[in-house]
Structures are given as C-alpha cells and as structure tokens.
Coordinates of C-alpha atoms and ligand atoms in Angstrom, one line a residue:
M1 CA 13.9 20.4 -26.3
I2 CA 12.3 17.8 -24.2
A3 CA 8.8 18.8 -23.1
T4 CA 8.5 18.2 -19.3
S5 CA 5.1 17.0 -18.4
I6 CA 5.3 18.4 -14.8
P7 CA 6.5 21.9 -14.0
S8 CA 9.4 22.5 -11.6
P9 CA 8.3 21.5 -8.1
R10 CA 8.9 24.2 -5.5
R11 CA 7.9 22.6 -2.2
F12 CA 7.9 19.2 -0.6
Y13 CA 6.4 17.5 2.4
V14 CA 7.8 14.4 4.1
E15 CA 5.9 12.2 6.6
T16 CA 8.2 9.8 8.5
W17 CA 7.1 6.6 10.4
G18 CA 9.2 4.1 12.2
C19 CA 12.8 3.8 13.3
Q20 CA 15.8 6.1 13.3
M21 CA 17.0 4.7 10.0
N22 CA 13.8 5.9 8.5
E23 CA 14.4 9.3 10.1
L24 CA 17.8 9.4 8.6
D25 CA 16.5 8.3 5.2
S26 CA 14.0 11.2 5.4
Q27 CA 16.9 13.6 6.1
R28 CA 18.8 12.2 3.1
M29 CA 15.8 12.7 0.8
T30 CA 15.2 16.2 2.2
G31 CA 18.8 17.1 1.5
Q32 CA 18.6 15.9 -2.1
L33 CA 15.5 17.9 -2.8
M34 CA 16.8 21.0 -1.1
Q35 CA 19.9 20.8 -3.3
Q36 CA 17.6 21.0 -6.3
G37 CA 16.2 24.2 -4.8
I38 CA 13.0 22.6 -3.6
L39 CA 12.0 23.7 -0.1
P40 CA 10.4 21.8 2.7
T41 CA 6.9 22.8 4.0
R42 CA 5.0 21.7 7.0
E43 CA 1.7 21.8 5.1
P44 CA 0.9 18.9 2.7
K45 CA -1.6 21.1 0.9
E46 CA 1.2 23.5 -0.2
A47 CA 3.5 20.7 -1.4
D48 CA 4.3 19.8 -5.0
I49 CA 6.0 16.6 -3.8
I50 CA 4.7 14.5 -0.9
L51 CA 6.8 11.6 0.4
L52 CA 5.4 9.0 2.7
N53 CA 8.3 7.2 4.4
S54 CA 6.6 4.1 5.7
C55 CA 7.4 1.4 8.4
S56 CA 6.4 -2.2 8.1
V57 CA 7.5 -3.6 11.4
R58 CA 4.1 -3.9 13.1
E59 CA 0.4 -4.1 12.8
K60 CA -1.5 -3.4 9.6
A61 CA 1.4 -1.5 8.1
A62 CA 0.4 -1.8 4.5
Q63 CA -3.2 -0.9 5.2
K64 CA -2.2 2.2 7.1
A65 CA 0.2 3.3 4.4
Y66 CA -2.4 2.8 1.7
S67 CA -5.0 4.7 3.6
R68 CA -2.6 7.7 4.0
L69 CA -1.7 7.6 0.3
G70 CA -5.4 7.7 -0.3
E71 CA -5.8 10.9 1.7
Y72 CA -2.8 12.5 -0.1
R73 CA -4.3 11.5 -3.5
L74 CA -7.3 13.7 -2.9
L75 CA -5.0 16.8 -2.8
K76 CA -4.3 16.1 -6.5
R77 CA -7.8 17.5 -7.3
D78 CA -6.6 21.0 -6.5
R79 CA -3.0 20.4 -7.4
P80 CA -2.8 18.4 -10.6
H81 CA 1.0 18.5 -10.7
L82 CA 1.4 17.1 -7.2
M83 CA 3.8 14.2 -7.2
I84 CA 3.3 11.5 -4.5
G85 CA 6.2 9.2 -3.6
F86 CA 5.8 6.0 -1.5
C87 CA 9.0 5.3 0.4
G88 CA 10.4 3.2 3.2
C89 CA 9.9 -0.5 4.1
V90 CA 6.2 -0.9 3.0
A91 CA 7.2 0.6 -0.3
Q92 CA 10.0 -1.9 -0.7
Q93 CA 7.6 -4.7 0.2
E94 CA 4.8 -3.6 -2.2
G95 CA 6.8 -2.4 -5.2
E96 CA 4.9 -2.6 -8.5
K97 CA 1.8 -3.7 -6.6
A98 CA 1.5 -0.2 -5.1
I99 CA 1.4 1.4 -8.6
R100 CA -1.4 -1.0 -9.6
R101 CA -3.3 -0.3 -6.4
V102 CA -3.0 3.5 -6.2
D103 CA -3.5 4.5 -9.8
D104 CA -2.0 8.0 -9.6
L105 CA 1.0 7.2 -7.4
D106 CA 4.1 8.8 -9.0
F107 CA 6.9 6.7 -7.6
V108 CA 7.9 4.0 -5.2
V109 CA 11.4 4.1 -3.6
G110 CA 12.7 1.4 -1.3
P111 CA 15.2 2.1 1.5
G112 CA 18.1 0.7 -0.6
R113 CA 17.4 3.3 -3.3
V114 CA 17.0 6.5 -1.2
G115 CA 20.2 7.9 -2.8
E116 CA 18.5 8.1 -6.2
L117 CA 15.5 10.2 -5.1
A118 CA 16.5 13.4 -6.9
E119 CA 17.0 11.6 -10.1
I120 CA 13.8 9.7 -9.8
V121 CA 11.8 12.9 -9.4
Q122 CA 13.5 14.3 -12.5
R123 CA 12.7 11.1 -14.5
R124 CA 9.1 11.1 -13.4
R125 CA 8.7 14.7 -14.5
V126 CA 10.0 14.1 -18.0
S127 CA 8.6 10.6 -18.6
G128 CA 5.1 11.0 -17.3
K129 CA 5.2 7.4 -16.2
P130 CA 5.3 6.1 -12.6
I131 CA 8.6 4.8 -11.4
V132 CA 9.4 1.8 -9.2
A133 CA 12.9 1.8 -7.6
T134 CA 13.2 -1.1 -5.1
G135 CA 15.8 -3.7 -4.2
F136 CA 19.3 -3.4 -3.0
P137 CA 22.2 -2.3 -5.2
D138 CA 25.6 -3.5 -4.0
A139 CA 27.9 -1.3 -2.0
T140 CA 29.9 0.0 -5.0
T141 CA 26.8 1.4 -6.8
R142 CA 25.0 2.5 -3.7
N143 CA 24.8 6.3 -3.6
Y144 CA 25.6 7.8 -0.2
E145 CA 25.2 11.5 -0.5
L146 CA 27.1 12.9 2.5
D147 CA 27.1 16.4 1.4
T148 CA 23.4 16.7 0.6
L149 CA 22.2 15.2 3.8
S150 CA 19.9 17.7 5.6
R151 CA 20.5 17.2 9.3
E152 CA 17.6 17.9 11.5
G153 CA 18.6 20.6 14.0
T154 CA 22.2 21.1 14.9
F155 CA 22.8 19.0 17.9
K156 CA 22.1 15.4 17.1
G157 CA 23.9 13.9 14.1
M158 CA 22.9 10.3 13.1
V159 CA 25.5 8.2 11.2
T160 CA 24.6 4.9 9.6
I161 CA 27.4 2.4 10.2
I162 CA 25.7 -0.8 9.1
E163 CA 22.7 -1.3 6.8
G164 CA 20.3 -4.2 6.5
C165 CA 20.2 -7.3 8.8
N166 CA 21.4 -10.9 8.3
K167 CA 19.7 -12.3 11.4
K168 CA 16.6 -14.3 11.0
C169 CA 14.3 -13.5 13.9
T170 CA 11.2 -15.4 13.0
F171 CA 8.8 -12.5 13.7
C172 CA 10.8 -9.8 11.9
I173 CA 10.3 -8.3 8.4
V174 CA 13.3 -6.0 8.5
P175 CA 15.8 -8.4 6.7
S176 CA 13.4 -8.5 3.7
T177 CA 12.7 -4.7 3.6
R178 CA 16.2 -3.4 4.4
G179 CA 18.2 -6.2 2.7
P180 CA 21.3 -8.0 3.6
E181 CA 23.8 -6.6 6.1
Q182 CA 26.4 -4.3 4.8
S183 CA 29.0 -2.5 7.0
R184 CA 30.4 0.9 5.9
P185 CA 34.2 1.2 5.9
L186 CA 35.8 2.6 9.0
G187 CA 37.4 5.5 7.2
D188 CA 34.0 6.7 5.8
I189 CA 32.4 6.6 9.2
L190 CA 35.2 8.5 10.9
S191 CA 35.2 11.2 8.3
E192 CA 31.4 11.6 8.5
V193 CA 31.6 11.9 12.3
Q194 CA 34.5 14.5 11.9
H195 CA 32.3 16.4 9.4
L196 CA 29.5 16.6 12.0
L197 CA 31.8 17.7 14.8
D198 CA 33.2 20.4 12.6
Y199 CA 29.7 21.7 12.2
G200 CA 29.3 21.7 16.0
F201 CA 27.1 18.7 16.6
V202 CA 26.9 17.9 20.3
E203 CA 25.6 14.3 20.1
I204 CA 26.6 11.6 17.6
E205 CA 24.3 8.6 17.2
L206 CA 25.6 5.5 15.4
L207 CA 22.8 3.6 13.6
G208 CA 22.2 0.0 12.5
Q209 CA 19.6 -2.7 13.0
T210 CA 22.4 -4.7 14.7
V211 CA 24.8 -1.8 15.2
N212 CA 27.3 -3.8 17.3
H213 CA 27.6 -6.4 14.5
W214 CA 29.5 -3.8 12.5
Q215 CA 32.8 -5.0 11.0
D216 CA 35.2 -3.0 9.0
P217 CA 35.1 -4.5 5.5
E218 CA 38.7 -3.7 5.0
T219 CA 40.5 -4.7 8.2
G220 CA 37.9 -6.8 10.0
A221 CA 38.0 -4.4 13.1
D222 CA 34.9 -4.8 15.2
F223 CA 32.5 -2.5 16.9
A224 CA 34.5 -2.2 20.1
V225 CA 37.4 -0.8 18.1
L226 CA 35.0 1.6 16.3
L227 CA 33.5 2.8 19.5
D228 CA 36.9 3.5 21.0
K229 CA 38.0 5.4 17.9
V230 CA 34.8 7.5 17.6
A231 CA 34.7 8.3 21.3
R232 CA 38.3 9.6 21.1
M233 CA 37.2 12.2 18.6
G234 CA 35.8 14.1 21.5
M235 CA 32.0 14.7 21.1
R236 CA 30.1 15.4 24.2
R237 CA 27.7 12.5 23.8
L238 CA 28.1 9.3 21.8
R239 CA 25.1 6.9 21.5
F240 CA 24.3 3.9 19.3
V241 CA 21.3 1.9 18.5
T242 CA 20.2 -1.0 18.2
S243 CA 22.6 -3.5 19.9
Y244 CA 22.0 -7.2 19.5
P245 CA 22.6 -9.0 22.9
R246 CA 24.5 -12.0 21.6
D247 CA 26.9 -9.8 19.7
F248 CA 27.7 -7.6 22.7
S249 CA 31.3 -8.6 23.6
Q250 CA 33.2 -7.8 26.8
A251 CA 35.4 -5.5 24.8
M252 CA 32.3 -3.4 24.0
V253 CA 31.2 -3.4 27.6
D254 CA 34.7 -2.1 28.5
Q255 CA 34.2 1.0 26.4
F256 CA 31.5 2.2 28.8
A257 CA 34.1 2.2 31.6
R258 CA 36.8 3.7 29.3
H259 CA 35.0 6.7 27.8
E260 CA 32.9 9.0 29.8
N261 CA 31.4 10.6 26.7
I262 CA 29.7 7.3 25.7
S263 CA 26.3 8.1 27.1
P264 CA 25.2 6.0 30.1
Y265 CA 22.2 4.6 28.1
L266 CA 21.9 1.3 26.2
H267 CA 19.0 -0.2 24.3
L268 CA 19.3 -4.0 24.4
P269 CA 16.1 -5.7 23.0
V270 CA 15.5 -9.0 24.8
Q271 CA 12.0 -9.7 23.3
S272 CA 11.0 -12.4 25.8
G273 CA 11.9 -13.7 29.3
S274 CA 11.3 -17.3 28.3
N275 CA 14.0 -19.4 26.8
R276 CA 11.4 -21.5 25.0
I277 CA 10.0 -18.5 23.2
L278 CA 13.4 -17.0 22.5
K279 CA 14.2 -20.2 20.7
L280 CA 11.0 -20.1 18.7
M281 CA 11.9 -16.5 17.8
G282 CA 15.3 -17.6 16.6
R283 CA 17.1 -15.1 18.7
G284 CA 20.1 -17.3 19.3
Y285 CA 20.6 -16.5 23.1
E286 CA 19.1 -17.5 26.4
I287 CA 18.1 -15.4 29.4
E288 CA 21.0 -16.3 31.7
P289 CA 23.7 -14.9 29.4
Y290 CA 21.5 -11.8 28.9
R291 CA 21.2 -11.3 32.6
D292 CA 24.9 -11.7 33.0
L293 CA 25.6 -9.2 30.2
I294 CA 23.4 -6.6 32.0
R295 CA 25.3 -7.3 35.2
R296 CA 28.6 -6.6 33.5
I297 CA 27.3 -3.5 31.8
R298 CA 26.1 -2.1 35.1
Q299 CA 29.4 -2.9 36.7
A300 CA 31.3 -1.0 33.9
R301 CA 29.0 2.0 34.2
P302 CA 27.0 2.3 37.4
G303 CA 23.8 4.2 37.0
I304 CA 23.5 3.4 33.3
A305 CA 19.9 3.5 32.0
L306 CA 18.9 0.4 30.1
S307 CA 15.9 -0.1 27.8
T308 CA 14.6 -3.0 25.9
D309 CA 12.0 -4.2 23.4
L310 CA 9.5 -6.9 24.3
I311 CA 6.9 -8.9 22.3
V312 CA 3.9 -10.4 24.0
G313 CA 1.6 -12.9 22.4
F314 CA 4.2 -14.6 20.2
P315 CA 2.6 -17.8 18.9
G316 CA 2.7 -20.5 21.5
E317 CA 3.4 -18.1 24.4
T318 CA 1.8 -19.6 27.5
E319 CA 0.9 -17.8 30.7
E320 CA 4.1 -19.3 32.2
D321 CA 6.2 -17.9 29.4
F322 CA 4.6 -14.5 29.9
Q323 CA 5.2 -14.8 33.6
A324 CA 8.9 -15.2 32.8
T325 CA 8.9 -12.0 30.8
Y326 CA 7.1 -10.2 33.6
D327 CA 9.5 -11.5 36.2
L328 CA 12.5 -10.4 34.1
V329 CA 11.1 -6.9 33.7
K330 CA 10.6 -6.8 37.5
E331 CA 14.1 -8.0 38.2
L332 CA 16.1 -6.0 35.7
R333 CA 14.4 -2.6 36.3
F334 CA 14.8 -1.1 32.9
A335 CA 14.6 2.7 32.6
Q336 CA 12.2 2.2 29.7
I337 CA 10.6 -0.7 27.8
F338 CA 9.1 -0.8 24.3
A339 CA 6.5 -3.6 24.5
F340 CA 4.5 -4.7 21.5
K341 CA 1.8 -7.2 20.8
Y342 CA 3.0 -9.8 18.2
S343 CA 1.6 -9.2 14.7
P344 CA 2.3 -11.7 11.9
R345 CA 4.3 -10.1 9.1
P346 CA 4.2 -11.3 5.5
G347 CA 7.0 -13.6 4.5
T348 CA 8.4 -14.1 8.0
A349 CA 9.0 -17.6 9.4
A350 CA 6.8 -17.5 12.6
P351 CA 3.5 -18.0 10.9
R352 CA 4.9 -21.2 9.3
L353 CA 5.9 -22.7 12.6
K354 CA 2.2 -23.7 13.0
L355 CA 2.1 -22.7 16.7
D356 CA -1.1 -21.9 18.5
E357 CA -2.1 -18.3 18.2
V358 CA -2.5 -16.4 21.5
E359 CA -6.0 -15.0 22.1
P360 CA -6.0 -11.3 21.3
K361 CA -7.6 -10.6 24.6
A362 CA -4.9 -12.5 26.5
A363 CA -2.2 -10.7 24.6
D364 CA -3.8 -7.3 25.3
R365 CA -3.9 -8.2 29.0
R366 CA -0.3 -9.2 29.0
L367 CA 0.7 -6.0 27.4
Q368 CA -1.3 -4.0 29.9
D369 CA 0.2 -5.9 32.8
L370 CA 3.7 -5.1 31.6
F371 CA 2.9 -1.4 31.1
A372 CA 1.5 -1.2 34.6
L373 CA 4.5 -2.9 36.2
Q374 CA 7.0 -0.7 34.2
G375 CA 5.1 2.5 35.0
Q376 CA 5.6 1.8 38.7
I377 CA 9.3 0.9 38.2
Q378 CA 9.9 4.1 36.2
Q379 CA 8.2 6.2 38.8
E380 CA 10.5 4.7 41.5
L381 CA 13.7 5.0 39.4
N382 CA 13.0 8.6 38.5
Q383 CA 12.1 9.5 42.1
D384 CA 15.5 8.1 43.2
L385 CA 17.1 10.7 41.0
V386 CA 15.7 13.6 43.0
G387 CA 18.5 15.8 44.3
E388 CA 21.0 14.7 41.6
T389 CA 22.4 17.2 39.2
F390 CA 22.8 16.4 35.5
E391 CA 24.3 18.1 32.4
V392 CA 21.3 18.5 30.2
L393 CA 21.2 19.0 26.4
V394 CA 18.3 21.4 25.8
T395 CA 16.4 20.0 22.8
Q396 CA 13.0 21.7 22.5
W397 CA 10.5 24.1 23.7
G398 CA 8.1 22.8 26.5
K399 CA 4.4 22.5 26.0
R400 CA 3.8 24.9 28.8
A401 CA 4.8 28.6 28.3
G402 CA 8.1 29.5 30.0
T403 CA 9.4 25.9 29.9
Q404 CA 11.9 24.0 27.9
T405 CA 12.8 20.4 27.6
G406 CA 16.1 18.5 27.3
R407 CA 17.8 15.1 27.8
T408 CA 20.0 13.9 30.6
P409 CA 23.1 11.9 29.6
C410 CA 21.0 8.8 30.4
H411 CA 18.5 10.0 27.9
R412 CA 15.7 10.8 30.3
L413 CA 13.4 13.7 29.4
I414 CA 13.6 16.6 31.8
H415 CA 11.5 19.7 31.8
F416 CA 12.4 23.0 33.4
E417 CA 11.3 26.6 33.7
Y418 CA 13.8 28.9 32.1
G419 CA 13.0 32.1 34.1
D420 CA 14.1 35.4 32.5
A421 CA 15.8 34.2 29.4
A422 CA 15.3 31.0 27.4
V423 CA 18.2 28.8 26.7
E424 CA 19.4 28.4 23.1
L425 CA 18.4 25.0 21.8
G426 CA 21.4 22.7 21.6
S427 CA 23.1 24.2 24.7
L428 CA 24.3 22.1 27.7
I429 CA 23.1 23.3 31.1
Q430 CA 23.1 22.0 34.7
L431 CA 19.8 21.0 36.2
E432 CA 19.0 19.6 39.6
V433 CA 16.2 17.0 39.6
E434 CA 13.3 18.3 41.8
K435 CA 10.7 15.7 40.9
G436 CA 10.5 12.3 39.3
L437 CA 7.5 11.3 37.2
P438 CA 6.9 8.0 35.4
H439 CA 7.9 9.3 32.0
S440 CA 10.0 12.4 32.8
L441 CA 11.8 14.5 35.3
I442 CA 11.3 18.1 36.5
G443 CA 14.5 20.0 37.1
R444 CA 15.6 23.4 38.1
R445 CA 18.6 25.4 36.9
V446 CA 21.8 25.4 39.0
A447 CA 24.9 27.4 38.4
Ligands
SAH1 N1 17.0 -4.5 14.9 C1 16.1 -4.4 16.0 C2 14.7 -4.7 15.6 C3 14.0 -3.8 14.7 S1 12.3 -3.9 14.9 C4 16.5 -5.4 17.0 O1 17.3 -6.3 16.9 O2 15.9 -5.4 18.1 C5 12.0 -3.1 16.4 C6 11.2 -3.9 17.4 O3 9.9 -4.1 16.9 C7 11.7 -5.2 17.7 O4 12.8 -5.2 18.6 C8 10.5 -6.0 18.2 O5 10.4 -5.9 19.6 C9 9.4 -5.3 17.5 N2 8.8 -6.1 16.4 C10 9.4 -6.5 15.3 N3 8.7 -7.3 14.6 C11 7.5 -7.4 15.3 C12 6.3 -8.2 15.0 N4 6.1 -8.9 14.0 N5 5.3 -8.0 16.0 C13 5.5 -7.3 17.1 N6 6.6 -6.6 17.3 C14 7.6 -6.7 16.4
F3S2 FE1 14.8 -8.0 13.0 FE2 16.1 -9.6 14.4 FE3 17.4 -8.2 12.5 S1 14.6 -8.3 15.2 S2 16.2 -6.4 12.4 S3 15.8 -9.8 12.2 S4 18.1 -8.7 14.6

C-alpha cells in the first residue's frame, strides 16, 4: 500500500481575483474538488486546501499574490496538513519561482492546467513534493470537465468559447499568461449551452478575451453565426464579454436587431481616445471607425448600454492625448467605464518602446478627472430612466433589511423593497424606476 503523506482533505477555500475567466476557472476547480467529496467553506481557517486564483493584469500583481500566500502560510501552524495552491495568471507567470520563494507552497497551477486540479491534489498528497503545472497543452489533451463544473447560483451560466489571446496590445500581459488563442468547436458550445438551459439557467454569458474573434475550428463559422444560433436556443438573456472593436463586424451588429434576448448591453474597450496612443498600444484601430461602430450599434438597438475600458498615463501620453480620451467619454456617454492607471507588466512590449513615463501625479489626476466626468454622465443617464419599467433578474439580497437587488436587461443594478414576501433569487419581475443614482437605480414593483 502507498503511504499517503497527507490525510484526505475535507474542506477547501477558493479566493478569486480578476476577470470572468478566472471566476469560471474557480467554478471548474470547485466542481472537481466537490466531485472528490471535498466541500467548500467560506472560512480559510477551516480549510484543508486553499486556492488563490490570482490576476496579473494590473499593479503590483505578484507582490499582492505573494503577500496573500504569506498570510495563508501562517495557517499551516495550526493545520500542518493544509495544502496551499497558487493558481491563475500570476501563478502561470511565476511557475517554479513561486515554489522557491514560498517554501511550503504545495502546488502551482496555471490557467491552461485548471482541468488537472483534482489529479494534482492527489499527486501532491502521495508524493509529498510540491508540484508545478503551468504552460498550455494543445486542444486535444486539454481537459474540459463539463460535468464537474460547479456553477455559482442557478441563474447565470458562463460558457468559455475562446481561450487565450493572439493580439499583441503592448500594455497587456494576458497573451503570455493565458496562452495562444484557441476557439472551442461550435458543437461543444451549443451542447454546453443546452445543458445549462436544461438546468434552468436564465442568463448565458459567453466568455473570451476577444470573444468576437471566435471561429469554429471545423467550419470557419464566425461569431455572428454563433450568436444567431445560441440566441435561437431561447434563453431569456444572452451576454458576451469581451469584444474587440476591430473584430466587431456588421453581421454581429445585426444580431442586436434580430434577437431581443441578446441583452442591450455591450462592453467594448477603447483604451484611449487618441489615435497616436492607440497606435503605440498596438490596438490596430482608430477612433473614427470606433465611433462609427458605436453609432451603428445604437441604431440596431436603441437604448443599449455601452461600457468601455480606458487606460490613462500610457507612456508618452500628453495632456492633449488625454484630452482626446476625456472628450470621447463626454461624447459617447457610456453607461459605465472601467478606467485604470497604466502599470508596466513584465515581458510586455510597452516598456521597450522607450517612451517618456507619465508623472504618477498627472496620471492620478487624469484618472480622477475621468471618474468625475463619468459620475455625472451616469447620474444623468440613470435619471433619464425614471418612470420606465424593466424586467429585472433578481440576483441577491440587498444590504438594507427588506430589500433585494437585481439587474435590468441593460445590466444596471437596481434595488427595491420587496414588501410582504421576498422574491426567489433568479426570478424575473417587473420594476418601475423611481430614482436614478450614479451607480444604481431604485425601483418599485409593478404588476
Ligand atoms: N481582453 C480584454 C482585456 C483584458 S485586460 C480586452 O481586449 O479589452 C482588462 C483591461 O485591463 C484592459 O481592457 C485594460 O483596460 C486594462 N489593462 C490591461 N493591462 C493593463 C496595464 N498594463 N495597465 C493598466 N491597465 C491595463
Ligand atoms: Fe490583452 Fe489586447 Fe488581448 S488587451 S487580452 S492583448 S486583446
């Protein structure tokens, strides 16, 4: 008999940082462990396995991850059999280095190896040696464990359609942490969506770093074809993230007009309003076509809520470049913006361009200016919705007693008082907007 050096783990704890793909990876890992009879806990102190699913996109990512691992290590004093796993994009980036740096780390698992988690845990228990599983196996050996995925809640089902990224935006670390682009076959995607619908999921969200660059590896069908086919399957809400502006064809725009169940919400990262900066970022598009795309989308689906990502303080960004970003935000009136201060990432091209760094103070001010402008725009947009009635998907309990929170089809947060009886989470109800705040709406129930 093989002597196992670590007794059977009973509980695990997962901490997730970053994007929806990380969220989904955590659900995949959760499912695998649950299938082994290991149960989730909300309390790291009670766990026999702790997984840190890290994100490396911005600011001091590695430092933050190591400091959290350091905190978790201390728990080993009281729980000598605790296993700590370092997962996600920082883990991919650090690999062996992480084992050398954190001496009692048990395993390192990159995003390309998530499907092997259960096996890695077993191997670690038996071998007593730390394990490093990073890199990107090709599609044929990649393990995609549909049946063991533990979906969070029962109303929003996320489906990866394309993994990795082949673009080379000069600021971005994702292509090196998530590997080359790989589209899943159409048939696999449709059967996963059907599976979720059979389970009663209300909302389907298709995921990819450049989700609209998906192409069926067998037939070459593109994302417009996929959207059409998926929307026809009849879910209440279909969403997808993240779209790449240059790859957003008119055929894709047309789907917004064709299918009402495609949610009137689109995230379309522009990054900057200056053509000069876009060029330095290697984004491969200019502002004029972006503006035109937004115009066509709004024509196809009036009232659609658009959101975007912006980076301020990219090397070489002048006041004039920033002004162009500011003016674009003012003009396009996004429902939401995600604005970040540029931070150099290891191995990316931008630091090698030898451009002048923007003073941190100037970058901070630019960021604050954008937030102030956007706050005002959101307040106005949300106020304009007062009196309108929306079908709302109730997703959570409110912070205040007697309240619940949901999402409109355009993905705005809406709070309401439920009165005599609370609404079952995952239900769809009608709410009339009573008040518009900068970051949410207040609604009341209507029949
Ligand atoms: N696939 C997505 C990007 C993923 S990263 C896309 O094409 O938009 C998410 C966002 O983080 C990016 O859109 C960008 O705005 C921001 N970001 C990425 N790298 C960054 C960096 N080095 N500094 C600051 N923000 C960054
Ligand atoms: Fe990053 Fe650009 Fe791809 S932002 S994820 S390299 S599209």
